[in-house]
XYZ file of C-alpha atoms in Angstrom:
774
model
C 207.253 -44.559 118.828
C 208.287 -44.681 115.162
C 211.771 -46.089 115.306
C 211.132 -49.780 114.689
C 210.576 -49.928 110.976
C 209.603 -53.319 109.580
C 212.316 -54.359 107.160
C 210.065 -57.174 105.957
C 207.214 -54.917 105.029
C 205.086 -56.216 102.199
C 204.099 -53.678 99.562
C 200.365 -53.278 99.421
C 198.885 -54.887 96.373
C 196.396 -53.536 93.930
C 193.452 -55.258 92.406
C 193.842 -58.987 92.206
C 193.392 -60.577 88.817
C 192.254 -64.206 88.700
C 194.207 -66.406 86.296
C 192.495 -68.125 83.385
C 192.466 -71.496 85.099
C 190.743 -70.035 88.154
C 188.115 -68.423 85.944
C 187.563 -71.657 84.086
C 187.271 -73.547 87.356
C 184.654 -71.140 88.643
C 182.778 -71.125 85.362
C 182.829 -74.909 85.218
C 181.215 -75.129 88.634
C 178.698 -72.389 87.971
C 176.064 -74.489 86.225
C 176.226 -77.236 88.825
C 176.163 -74.777 91.699
C 173.279 -72.860 90.158
C 171.252 -76.010 89.718
C 171.974 -77.134 93.270
C 171.037 -73.706 94.546
C 167.599 -73.774 92.900
C 165.878 -75.410 95.834
C 166.878 -72.865 98.522
C 166.265 -70.045 96.031
C 162.757 -71.250 95.257
C 162.185 -71.813 98.945
C 163.340 -68.276 99.694
C 161.157 -66.697 97.011
C 158.223 -68.816 98.153
C 158.516 -67.770 101.762
C 159.944 -64.231 101.667
C 156.661 -62.339 101.741
C 155.405 -64.315 104.720
C 158.694 -64.694 106.540
C 159.878 -61.091 106.585
C 157.950 -57.885 105.968
C 160.981 -56.191 104.477
C 162.030 -59.107 102.307
C 161.083 -57.492 98.999
C 162.940 -54.286 99.753
C 165.922 -56.277 101.051
C 166.114 -58.204 97.798
C 166.102 -54.938 95.876
C 168.902 -53.587 98.066
C 170.890 -56.754 97.439
C 170.482 -56.383 93.672
C 171.575 -52.752 93.877
C 174.585 -53.798 95.922
C 175.690 -56.232 93.204
C 175.834 -53.427 90.632
C 176.883 -50.494 92.788
C 180.578 -50.874 92.057
C 180.291 -50.251 88.332
C 180.024 -46.531 88.837
C 183.240 -46.345 90.823
C 181.521 -45.435 94.038
C 183.176 -45.829 97.406
C 181.736 -48.050 100.073
C 180.462 -46.471 103.213
C 178.628 -47.622 106.265
C 175.206 -46.637 105.226
C 175.074 -48.548 101.996
C 175.614 -51.903 103.618
C 174.173 -52.006 107.074
C 170.619 -52.376 105.905
C 171.546 -55.197 103.645
C 173.176 -57.210 106.365
C 170.331 -56.643 108.771
C 167.649 -57.524 106.246
C 169.485 -60.635 105.153
C 169.820 -61.983 108.678
C 166.231 -61.015 109.504
C 164.926 -62.859 106.459
C 166.644 -66.094 107.487
C 165.229 -65.741 110.970
C 161.806 -65.096 109.422
C 162.040 -68.363 107.459
C 162.811 -70.237 110.622
C 159.852 -68.680 112.399
C 157.606 -69.409 109.416
C 158.382 -73.130 109.505
C 157.945 -73.108 113.262
C 154.510 -71.509 112.882
C 153.442 -73.931 110.142
C 154.562 -76.887 112.242
C 152.558 -75.872 115.307
C 149.444 -74.895 113.324
C 149.543 -78.113 111.275
C 150.123 -80.228 114.375
C 147.166 -78.597 116.119
C 144.957 -79.227 113.091
C 146.176 -82.828 112.955
C 144.814 -83.707 116.409
C 141.189 -84.133 115.251
C 142.390 -86.305 112.347
C 144.249 -88.586 114.734
C 141.366 -88.766 117.203
C 138.823 -89.687 114.534
C 141.048 -92.152 112.698
C 139.357 -95.564 112.931
C 142.668 -97.319 112.450
C 144.274 -95.547 115.430
C 141.202 -96.075 117.562
C 141.349 -99.801 116.850
C 145.118 -99.920 117.243
C 145.307 -98.097 120.588
C 141.897 -99.202 121.847
C 140.004 -95.971 122.391
C 136.942 -94.273 120.912
C 135.621 -90.752 120.555
C 131.973 -89.718 120.364
C 130.495 -89.507 116.900
C 128.094 -86.755 115.865
C 126.355 -85.729 112.686
C 129.045 -84.714 110.213
C 131.927 -86.227 112.227
C 132.752 -88.405 109.233
C 133.968 -85.204 107.495
C 136.479 -84.291 110.210
C 139.305 -86.348 108.730
C 139.002 -85.214 105.089
C 138.353 -81.542 105.945
C 141.203 -81.136 108.413
C 143.529 -83.243 106.258
C 142.858 -80.961 103.269
C 143.656 -77.891 105.407
C 146.901 -79.421 106.699
C 147.884 -80.449 103.153
C 147.208 -76.962 101.765
C 148.927 -75.111 104.613
C 151.805 -77.415 105.489
C 152.192 -79.686 102.478
C 151.980 -77.467 99.394
C 155.327 -75.710 100.128
C 157.072 -79.073 99.807
C 155.458 -79.567 96.403
C 156.741 -76.189 95.259
C 160.230 -76.932 96.584
C 160.244 -80.227 94.680
C 159.898 -78.445 91.321
C 163.647 -77.608 90.995
C 164.566 -81.226 91.780
C 162.249 -82.476 89.058
C 163.472 -79.872 86.560
C 167.042 -80.864 87.331
C 166.109 -84.553 87.079
C 167.692 -85.183 90.468
C 164.906 -86.241 92.837
C 165.678 -85.771 96.502
C 163.944 -85.302 99.813
C 161.392 -82.791 98.501
C 160.423 -85.109 95.629
C 160.016 -88.105 97.936
C 157.935 -86.120 100.426
C 155.804 -84.677 97.643
C 155.181 -88.090 96.124
C 154.125 -89.608 99.445
C 151.804 -86.822 100.584
C 150.279 -86.387 97.113
C 149.534 -90.088 96.719
C 148.142 -90.307 100.252
C 146.088 -87.132 99.721
C 144.571 -88.168 96.364
C 143.887 -91.746 97.453
C 142.340 -90.664 100.749
C 140.039 -88.152 99.050
C 139.075 -90.808 96.529
C 138.238 -93.142 99.398
C 135.606 -90.634 100.536
C 133.808 -90.963 97.193
C 134.694 -94.578 96.504
C 134.848 -96.355 99.877
C 137.908 -98.590 100.310
C 139.251 -100.686 103.127
C 141.407 -97.869 104.454
C 142.350 -94.244 103.971
C 145.669 -92.505 104.741
C 144.443 -89.279 106.339
C 146.315 -89.728 109.612
C 149.491 -90.898 107.840
C 149.212 -87.840 105.583
C 148.998 -85.255 108.374
C 151.652 -86.853 110.583
C 154.050 -87.090 107.642
C 153.571 -83.377 106.913
C 153.992 -82.500 110.604
C 157.218 -84.467 110.933
C 158.691 -82.960 107.766
C 157.805 -79.430 108.901
C 159.489 -80.148 112.243
C 162.616 -81.391 110.497
C 162.730 -78.354 108.214
C 162.270 -75.991 111.160
C 165.136 -77.634 113.064
C 167.283 -77.535 109.951
C 166.613 -73.836 109.288
C 167.423 -72.965 112.883
C 170.646 -74.977 112.856
C 172.071 -73.645 109.608
C 170.939 -70.009 109.860
C 173.848 -67.759 109.072
C 174.372 -64.120 108.288
C 176.499 -63.887 105.139
C 177.712 -60.344 105.764
C 181.428 -60.641 104.986
C 181.264 -58.043 102.228
C 179.363 -55.660 104.497
C 181.996 -56.021 107.204
C 184.697 -55.236 104.651
C 182.838 -52.162 103.480
C 182.640 -50.853 107.047
C 186.430 -50.488 107.083
C 186.153 -47.597 104.666
C 185.305 -44.199 106.159
C 182.223 -42.350 104.959
C 183.994 -39.028 104.438
C 187.453 -37.666 103.673
C 189.217 -34.330 104.206
C 190.239 -33.156 100.754
C 192.851 -30.402 100.501
C 191.848 -27.632 98.104
C 194.159 -25.631 95.843
C 194.169 -22.827 98.409
C 195.452 -25.225 101.081
C 192.191 -25.395 103.016
C 190.415 -28.661 103.772
C 186.871 -29.649 102.871
C 184.940 -32.649 104.069
C 183.576 -34.677 101.150
C 182.036 -38.147 100.776
C 184.621 -40.779 99.942
C 182.655 -41.576 96.796
C 183.523 -38.103 95.426
C 187.284 -38.604 95.643
C 189.117 -38.837 92.343
C 192.559 -40.029 91.357
C 195.088 -37.262 92.003
C 193.191 -35.634 94.885
C 195.245 -34.701 97.951
C 193.669 -35.733 101.266
C 194.564 -35.082 104.888
C 194.634 -38.139 107.154
C 194.594 -37.044 110.780
C 196.010 -39.150 113.658
C 193.708 -42.074 114.423
C 191.665 -41.621 111.234
C 191.085 -44.201 108.509
C 192.871 -43.798 105.185
C 190.024 -43.058 102.726
C 191.629 -44.492 99.564
C 194.772 -46.121 98.196
C 197.516 -43.607 97.538
C 201.058 -42.294 98.036
C 202.233 -40.305 101.083
C 203.368 -36.853 99.973
C 204.001 -35.297 103.362
C 204.235 -36.491 106.959
C 205.567 -39.421 108.982
C 203.432 -41.881 110.912
C 202.903 -45.514 111.795
C 199.909 -47.033 109.997
C 198.017 -49.994 111.428
C 197.550 -52.368 108.470
C 196.662 -55.526 110.394
C 193.065 -55.428 109.171
C 194.369 -55.710 105.595
C 197.735 -57.491 105.833
C 196.988 -59.542 108.955
C 200.413 -58.631 110.357
C 200.488 -57.226 113.848
C 203.268 -54.630 113.615
C 202.329 -51.086 112.497
C 204.183 -50.007 109.375
C 206.132 -46.756 109.373
C 205.098 -44.451 106.524
C 207.014 -41.508 105.098
C 206.873 -39.553 101.840
C 206.876 -41.898 98.846
C 205.359 -44.865 100.695
C 202.081 -46.434 99.623
C 199.045 -46.575 101.915
C 195.938 -48.739 101.618
C 192.392 -47.484 101.953
C 190.734 -48.709 105.148
C 193.920 -48.850 107.246
C 194.242 -46.796 110.439
C 196.694 -43.922 110.783
C 198.788 -43.695 113.936
C 199.975 -40.638 115.849
C 201.305 -38.634 112.929
C 199.505 -36.592 110.287
C 199.711 -37.627 106.641
C 198.939 -35.962 103.338
C 198.122 -38.620 100.775
C 197.807 -38.298 97.003
C 194.905 -40.541 95.956
C 195.930 -43.252 93.498
C 192.858 -45.501 93.411
C 189.268 -45.175 94.553
C 186.100 -47.238 94.607
C 186.333 -50.578 92.830
C 190.036 -50.068 92.039
C 191.213 -50.128 95.668
C 192.894 -53.084 97.349
C 189.980 -53.423 99.759
C 187.470 -53.518 96.911
C 189.558 -56.209 95.236
C 189.444 -58.303 98.402
C 185.677 -57.754 98.545
C 185.311 -59.059 95.017
C 187.390 -62.105 95.870
C 185.138 -62.893 98.825
C 182.050 -62.616 96.608
C 183.612 -64.730 93.850
C 184.741 -67.420 96.278
C 181.287 -67.532 97.856
C 179.693 -67.983 94.432
C 182.198 -70.595 93.263
C 181.804 -72.854 96.301
C 179.396 -75.555 95.166
C 176.835 -77.014 97.545
C 177.476 -80.590 98.647
C 174.412 -82.787 98.507
C 173.584 -84.133 101.963
C 173.257 -87.795 102.752
C 169.558 -87.664 103.505
C 168.821 -86.112 100.123
C 170.777 -88.816 98.336
C 168.974 -91.490 100.347
C 165.652 -89.852 99.476
C 166.588 -89.910 95.782
C 167.384 -93.607 95.950
C 164.138 -94.310 97.814
C 162.176 -92.374 95.210
C 163.353 -94.632 92.399
C 163.038 -97.754 94.546
C 159.461 -96.825 95.490
C 158.460 -96.139 91.875
C 160.008 -99.368 90.724
C 158.361 -101.353 93.515
C 154.997 -99.702 92.804
C 155.171 -100.599 89.097
C 156.139 -104.191 89.862
C 153.389 -104.417 92.489
C 150.736 -103.158 90.058
C 151.799 -105.572 87.336
C 152.055 -108.642 89.571
C 148.778 -108.040 91.409
C 146.936 -107.275 88.181
C 148.149 -110.507 86.673
C 147.291 -112.430 89.835
C 143.811 -111.113 90.651
C 143.007 -108.664 87.834
C 142.927 -104.892 88.294
C 140.662 -103.658 91.092
C 140.670 -101.517 94.259
C 142.952 -103.991 96.021
C 145.702 -103.381 93.474
C 145.406 -99.619 93.897
C 145.548 -99.979 97.690
C 148.710 -102.112 97.449
C 150.407 -99.566 95.144
C 149.440 -96.647 97.352
C 150.654 -98.470 100.464
C 154.044 -99.033 98.828
C 154.404 -95.366 97.794
C 153.359 -93.993 101.185
C 155.460 -96.369 103.270
C 158.506 -95.601 101.084
C 158.716 -92.110 102.637
C 159.787 -92.658 106.238
C 158.886 -90.003 108.801
C 162.284 -90.367 110.476
C 164.226 -89.487 107.336
C 163.112 -85.888 107.726
C 164.674 -85.812 111.203
C 167.705 -88.051 110.678
C 170.081 -85.260 109.621
C 168.543 -82.140 111.294
C 168.612 -83.770 114.745
C 172.301 -84.620 114.417
C 173.053 -81.151 113.037
C 171.269 -79.474 115.950
C 173.134 -81.552 118.541
C 176.399 -81.134 116.636
C 175.979 -77.356 116.593
C 175.160 -77.282 120.307
C 178.109 -79.505 121.214
C 180.493 -77.449 119.108
C 179.315 -74.181 120.680
C 179.717 -75.542 124.206
C 183.276 -76.484 123.326
C 184.335 -73.212 121.738
C 183.349 -73.818 118.100
C 180.547 -71.943 116.342
C 179.352 -73.790 113.240
C 177.978 -71.512 110.532
C 177.877 -74.021 107.671
C 176.835 -77.609 108.318
C 178.208 -78.782 104.959
C 181.652 -77.551 105.983
C 181.310 -79.342 109.315
C 180.554 -82.579 107.430
C 183.515 -82.001 105.097
C 185.983 -81.400 107.957
C 186.272 -85.158 108.508
C 187.799 -85.574 105.015
C 190.337 -82.738 105.071
C 193.627 -83.598 103.394
C 195.417 -80.358 104.264
C 194.900 -77.460 106.659
C 196.504 -74.083 106.004
C 197.242 -71.870 109.004
C 197.816 -68.151 108.808
C 200.972 -67.480 110.810
C 200.462 -64.213 112.630
C 197.838 -64.371 115.357
C 197.053 -68.019 114.656
C 200.235 -70.059 115.023
C 201.933 -67.127 116.747
C 200.759 -64.762 119.464
C 200.391 -61.891 117.024
C 202.466 -59.647 119.310
C 206.201 -59.156 119.373
C 208.232 -60.377 122.334
C 211.862 -60.226 123.415
C 213.456 -63.478 122.241
C 217.124 -62.720 122.984
C 219.357 -60.142 124.679
C 223.049 -59.308 124.191
C 225.032 -56.834 126.344
C 228.525 -55.364 126.497
C 230.952 -56.560 129.153
C 230.015 -55.482 132.647
C 226.323 -55.021 131.927
C 223.859 -57.590 133.228
C 220.925 -58.612 130.996
C 218.403 -57.873 133.738
C 219.854 -54.415 134.333
C 219.749 -53.642 130.607
C 216.126 -54.766 130.484
C 215.329 -52.558 133.495
C 216.758 -49.511 131.748
C 214.961 -50.227 128.480
C 211.635 -50.805 130.283
C 212.067 -47.528 132.140
C 212.650 -45.578 128.923
C 209.683 -47.279 127.251
C 207.361 -46.792 130.235
C 205.375 -44.006 128.555
C 205.187 -45.542 125.082
C 202.263 -47.559 123.756
C 204.191 -48.936 120.817
C 204.031 -52.713 120.342
C 207.776 -53.151 120.908
C 207.636 -50.940 123.992
C 204.932 -53.180 125.418
C 207.044 -56.248 124.595
C 210.035 -54.855 126.491
C 207.918 -53.984 129.528
C 206.303 -57.433 129.442
C 209.730 -59.102 129.301
C 210.777 -57.129 132.375
C 207.600 -58.124 134.189
C 208.134 -61.807 133.340
C 211.530 -61.601 135.072
C 209.971 -59.798 138.074
C 212.278 -56.847 137.536
C 211.725 -53.541 139.307
C 211.810 -50.673 136.833
C 213.470 -47.390 137.883
C 211.652 -44.117 137.424
C 212.020 -42.091 134.232
C 211.313 -38.495 133.250
C 211.637 -36.254 130.231
C 210.261 -38.862 127.849
C 210.697 -37.876 124.205
C 209.830 -39.692 120.983
C 212.441 -39.183 118.275
C 210.523 -39.475 115.026
C 211.631 -42.429 112.954
C 214.499 -43.287 115.287
C 213.449 -44.138 118.836
C 212.773 -42.692 122.252
C 214.817 -41.132 125.048
C 214.274 -40.464 128.736
C 216.167 -39.577 131.866
C 216.291 -42.611 134.142
C 216.530 -42.138 137.898
C 218.970 -44.767 139.207
C 219.770 -43.144 142.566
C 219.337 -45.594 145.388
C 218.195 -48.303 142.972
C 218.710 -51.747 144.479
C 219.995 -53.237 141.303
C 222.285 -50.339 140.490
C 225.542 -52.057 141.196
C 226.359 -52.853 137.587
C 227.965 -50.537 135.061
C 224.585 -49.966 133.465
C 223.691 -47.618 136.303
C 227.012 -45.821 136.648
C 227.559 -42.368 135.241
C 224.886 -40.390 133.364
C 221.209 -41.237 133.222
C 220.209 -40.158 129.674
C 219.098 -43.363 127.997
C 217.935 -44.053 124.438
C 216.118 -47.034 122.923
C 215.770 -47.369 119.163
C 216.750 -48.997 115.907
C 219.739 -48.592 113.574
C 218.663 -45.050 112.614
C 219.104 -44.019 116.241
C 222.703 -45.228 116.256
C 223.406 -43.179 113.131
C 222.020 -40.052 114.771
C 224.007 -40.586 117.955
C 227.176 -41.681 116.097
C 227.341 -44.707 118.367
C 229.736 -47.473 117.401
C 228.498 -51.036 117.495
C 230.792 -53.469 119.336
C 231.781 -56.496 117.275
C 229.870 -59.061 119.309
C 226.696 -56.918 119.224
C 227.079 -56.540 115.468
C 227.346 -60.334 115.194
C 224.210 -60.610 117.369
C 222.356 -58.182 115.087
C 223.456 -60.043 111.949
C 222.176 -63.361 113.298
C 218.898 -61.758 114.291
C 218.590 -60.282 110.814
C 219.100 -63.695 109.247
C 216.201 -64.926 111.377
C 214.166 -61.883 110.297
C 214.054 -60.583 113.837
C 213.882 -56.881 114.677
C 216.834 -55.523 116.680
C 216.390 -52.714 119.201
C 219.406 -51.026 120.821
C 219.944 -49.565 124.296
C 222.239 -46.502 124.441
C 223.397 -44.812 127.677
C 225.131 -41.443 127.387
C 226.003 -42.111 123.748
C 227.442 -45.557 124.442
C 225.745 -48.687 123.092
C 225.421 -51.165 125.956
C 222.772 -53.740 124.874
C 220.708 -55.083 121.982
C 217.311 -56.838 122.079
C 216.077 -59.247 119.407
C 212.300 -59.015 118.903
C 210.098 -61.585 117.201
C 206.529 -62.774 117.070
C 206.272 -65.572 119.652
C 205.075 -69.023 118.597
C 202.056 -70.152 120.574
C 202.553 -73.152 122.831
C 199.441 -74.803 121.406
C 200.850 -74.639 117.870
C 203.363 -77.413 118.527
C 200.638 -79.736 119.778
C 198.136 -78.983 117.026
C 200.667 -79.720 114.267
C 201.602 -83.039 115.897
C 197.936 -83.964 116.401
C 197.003 -83.194 112.799
C 199.924 -85.260 111.565
C 198.642 -88.130 113.725
C 195.313 -87.768 111.905
C 197.098 -87.974 108.552
C 196.423 -84.321 107.682
C 199.048 -82.194 105.929
C 199.811 -78.887 107.667
C 200.651 -75.780 105.647
C 201.458 -72.228 106.734
C 200.641 -69.053 104.830
C 202.100 -65.645 105.660
C 203.063 -62.302 104.216
C 206.360 -62.428 106.120
C 209.707 -63.058 104.471
C 210.790 -66.547 103.505
C 213.395 -66.569 106.303
C 210.804 -65.862 108.990
C 208.360 -68.391 107.539
C 210.995 -71.126 107.226
C 212.206 -70.558 110.782
C 208.687 -70.947 112.187
C 207.905 -73.912 109.931
C 211.108 -75.743 110.895
C 210.412 -75.250 114.573
C 206.822 -76.493 114.299
C 207.410 -79.259 111.750
C 205.076 -77.773 109.146
C 204.936 -79.566 105.788
C 204.298 -76.733 103.299
C 205.192 -73.040 103.514
C 203.719 -70.163 101.507
C 205.740 -67.032 102.317
C 205.770 -63.428 101.089
C 202.175 -63.806 99.946
C 200.380 -60.591 99.076
C 196.986 -60.074 100.765
C 195.054 -60.483 97.548
C 196.920 -63.684 96.622
C 196.219 -65.785 99.691
C 193.193 -67.478 98.190
C 195.336 -68.485 95.196
C 197.471 -70.602 97.526
C 194.359 -72.380 98.736
C 193.426 -72.996 95.109
C 196.885 -74.426 94.425
C 196.350 -77.186 96.984
C 192.808 -77.766 95.767
C 194.110 -78.166 92.209
C 196.219 -81.047 93.546
C 192.979 -82.825 94.411
C 193.144 -82.051 98.116
C 190.278 -81.070 100.385
C 191.627 -77.933 102.058
C 190.845 -76.203 105.346
C 192.007 -72.652 106.073
C 192.568 -71.151 109.530
C 192.994 -67.373 109.759
C 192.025 -64.198 111.557
C 192.635 -61.183 109.323
C 190.701 -59.353 106.619
C 193.292 -60.533 104.128
C 192.358 -64.092 105.095
C 188.688 -63.594 104.167
C 188.952 -64.653 100.488
C 191.091 -67.665 101.451
C 188.665 -68.634 104.220
C 185.796 -68.529 101.769
C 187.704 -70.272 98.983
C 188.707 -73.151 101.258
C 186.511 -76.216 101.510
C 186.354 -75.515 105.254
C 187.067 -71.965 106.461
C 187.989 -71.702 110.145
C 188.314 -68.275 111.786
C 190.042 -67.506 115.048
C 187.328 -65.855 117.148
C 189.548 -62.991 118.281
C 190.132 -62.030 114.638
C 188.405 -59.348 112.645
C 184.662 -59.412 112.051
C 185.074 -59.966 108.331
C 187.253 -63.050 108.851
C 184.644 -64.430 111.225
C 181.815 -63.662 108.793
C 183.702 -65.320 105.915
C 184.376 -68.555 107.777
C 182.343 -71.739 108.107
C 183.491 -72.403 111.686
C 184.630 -69.893 114.317
C 186.979 -70.887 117.160
C 185.647 -68.718 119.979
C 188.406 -69.530 122.462
C 191.172 -68.501 120.052
C 192.742 -71.941 120.504
C 194.137 -73.622 117.358
C 193.843 -76.976 119.134
C 190.097 -76.691 118.535
C 190.847 -77.393 114.866
C 191.700 -80.964 115.881
C 188.544 -81.198 117.968
C 186.572 -79.933 114.992
C 187.840 -82.813 112.849
C 186.964 -85.355 115.527
C 183.483 -83.923 116.058
C 182.948 -83.943 112.298
C 183.852 -87.626 112.104
C 181.547 -88.503 115.008
C 178.655 -86.448 113.614
C 178.942 -87.925 110.149
C 178.945 -91.410 111.626
C 175.708 -90.586 113.472
C 174.177 -89.249 110.268
C 174.968 -92.503 108.511
C 173.532 -94.535 111.375
C 170.387 -92.418 111.459
C 169.812 -92.799 107.747
C 170.079 -96.568 108.141
C 167.594 -96.508 111.025
C 165.290 -94.076 109.204
C 165.200 -95.749 105.828
C 166.509 -99.232 106.520
C 163.128 -100.625 107.453
C 162.109 -100.079 103.841
C 164.258 -103.068 102.942
C 161.559 -105.154 104.634
C 158.535 -102.840 104.553
C 158.385 -102.165 100.800
C 158.509 -105.847 99.726
C 155.977 -106.776 102.421
C 153.695 -103.878 101.432
C 153.990 -104.994 97.816
C 152.779 -108.436 98.904
C 155.833 -110.574 98.278
C 154.673 -112.945 101.053
C 150.974 -112.748 100.211
C 150.948 -116.382 98.947
C 151.659 -117.540 102.512
C 149.220 -115.108 104.081
C 151.671 -112.373 105.170
C 150.630 -108.936 103.966
C 151.829 -105.675 105.518
C 148.911 -103.473 106.473
C 149.159 -99.671 106.546
C 148.814 -99.812 110.349
C 151.862 -102.034 110.777
C 153.779 -99.871 108.297
C 152.888 -96.819 110.362
C 154.080 -98.610 113.500
C 157.445 -99.295 111.838
C 157.637 -95.633 110.816
C 157.026 -94.474 114.387
C 159.522 -96.954 115.805
C 162.252 -95.793 113.412
C 161.556 -92.168 114.387
C 162.055 -92.974 118.078
C 165.268 -94.878 117.356
C 166.626 -92.010 115.247
C 165.932 -89.493 118.027
C 167.658 -91.663 120.647
C 170.633 -92.396 118.419
C 171.124 -88.694 117.694
C 171.231 -87.968 121.432
C 174.092 -90.471 121.821
C 176.278 -87.988 119.923
C 176.453 -85.985 123.153
C 178.726 -88.673 124.561
C 181.537 -87.985 122.101
C 184.797 -87.238 123.909
C 186.307 -84.014 122.572
C 189.284 -84.026 124.928
C 191.112 -86.181 122.350
C 192.986 -88.426 124.807
C 193.772 -90.853 121.990
C 195.957 -88.391 120.086
C 199.606 -88.181 121.029
C 200.788 -84.752 122.038
C 197.293 -83.451 122.664
C 196.422 -82.545 126.215
C 192.771 -82.308 127.310
C 191.561 -78.688 127.513
C 191.527 -77.307 131.036
C 188.249 -75.548 130.298
C 186.550 -78.356 128.390
C 182.792 -78.261 128.606
C 180.801 -81.300 129.625
C 179.053 -82.846 126.670
C 176.252 -84.626 128.428
């Protein structure tokens, strides 16, 4: 039915232009982001050939994709599907590669451990010796170093070039020193070698990297999902009036195209002929189809309704609204700088501490006893002990458990950095339609003429709308069902284009037919103001007052007409979700500002915001401008989260410090977000913040347990208590390493006990379907 035209319709926007300040902001972050991205880039290039057979071709496709738009081509399915698949497959290949290296290195480490004299003495066991057995440790250690250790050396290069040592630098220093010293001990016998420490350190670091890759694997296919909205072909109308099927990429400005019912609009343009409702929710995020008639603009990628349209193409390829949104997603992804994780910062500190301690150790021992093998052994012991095994697991273990916990409670974490940042959010922006509201219109008020009961009026309207699939028709039927009303039969259904619907309602013998609504004729109409004009129906004063009030609240008014006489009016509005009241209160309790962003009119936005107690309102925002509102809050120095579900939310989701997508939203919104709420429950935003706080606390604790022993181990290894006969041996240092690893693993498991039901927050009820966390 095409009668309910949206008076608050937002004109579709064209290409979004970033302001100078936004460009400067992005450019200012580019160098830092590029430097921080060096490590994963080097890692990717290092591992691509082994991790994925199609990696090289995928990289070429990706480079082609970055330049494809310059020729004004359209975006079809075929040009993007391979990219998305290859990208996801490559990440999975990296994970499998680290898994394979871990298991192979661990297997090769067993002989080293068995034939380590220090371990034999420590544990009290022995293995049979044979000719050449003395070469088992150096040979297998060299293999493990070459196969499992060299990648860490290569990944440390960007850190050294950037003069920001981190985990890779610390690992590389420890395994290199242990490797060189141990090989030297084969030629120049010393009191001890570090072969078993070397292989176990490599094994543990490979395990941590494997867990990390598995936990943070994500498919960054937001742009591909956007491209899929565009059809591959279009029906172009020739000068003779015939139609020809052509690729969308061949369309030019000024072409006339035919858009059949149910088909996608192939390009931005102006309707020249035809009337239809167009589903624009994938672009505008608003749930109500927009009525289109000659002179109205349409957006490429939207879905035509029941009518047929002839559209004059106004923009194609990179000039379309959809292409502009795609560019915004790409720009926001590139401008988001990578936050350095705690473990990497701790590793950087340890690197400098270890070097400083090693220099001091060498100087002091040389002065005390002169330079000899003992001095070298002390220095090497300090450098090796400074790299704790547990530090490689401290963060990945928490991330893995965090991801599992979140998934079991309706939250899919796609970016661990965003999960860490959620604990510090200053403001959270909610998209209105489909997030704070149900995303579907409902009957919010009814007014009738004297003698007509509200229930009877609703029965008649539901009967007339029984054959319609329009959103408002469904809302009227649902309202009747909620009141347990019996709907009379109807026949002769007819849709009156642009005005409403009519039907003959059978009221004979109807139980509720005692009111005036069922007396007289049975021809009944339901429609908007245009219907009243066609029927020359006068509006009673109190119904006019009802309609005026509804208009002030930006509600749609639908009229019920029986035999030419107006007998009732229904006010329709998008219904606020029950959970929205609780989530706003809970976030306020956490000290987080709540903002709302919508393309609706200011009146609608203010009404919803006043009812929910929202702090900041962004109304009448064009689809391509939503990310600018996120930037506005960020420019105020706030850490911003964004919650949305539509394609138009994708740039804002990506621009935000933490992007949160409602799981029932479009694929592109989900692919652009850092966290997805699977259960479509905005209350999970509060649970996300609490889980983030608990996880970050565990990360801090694990880093203390993983690296804290160095406060004692490094000075003891350096020999600070040597004058009184206390000197840390490599065996005791290894024992401390192992103990800290066990403690870190146990402490990470304690995260499973976090209570996500949030009983300590006022106004927040525990979820009825909460998953057990232990």
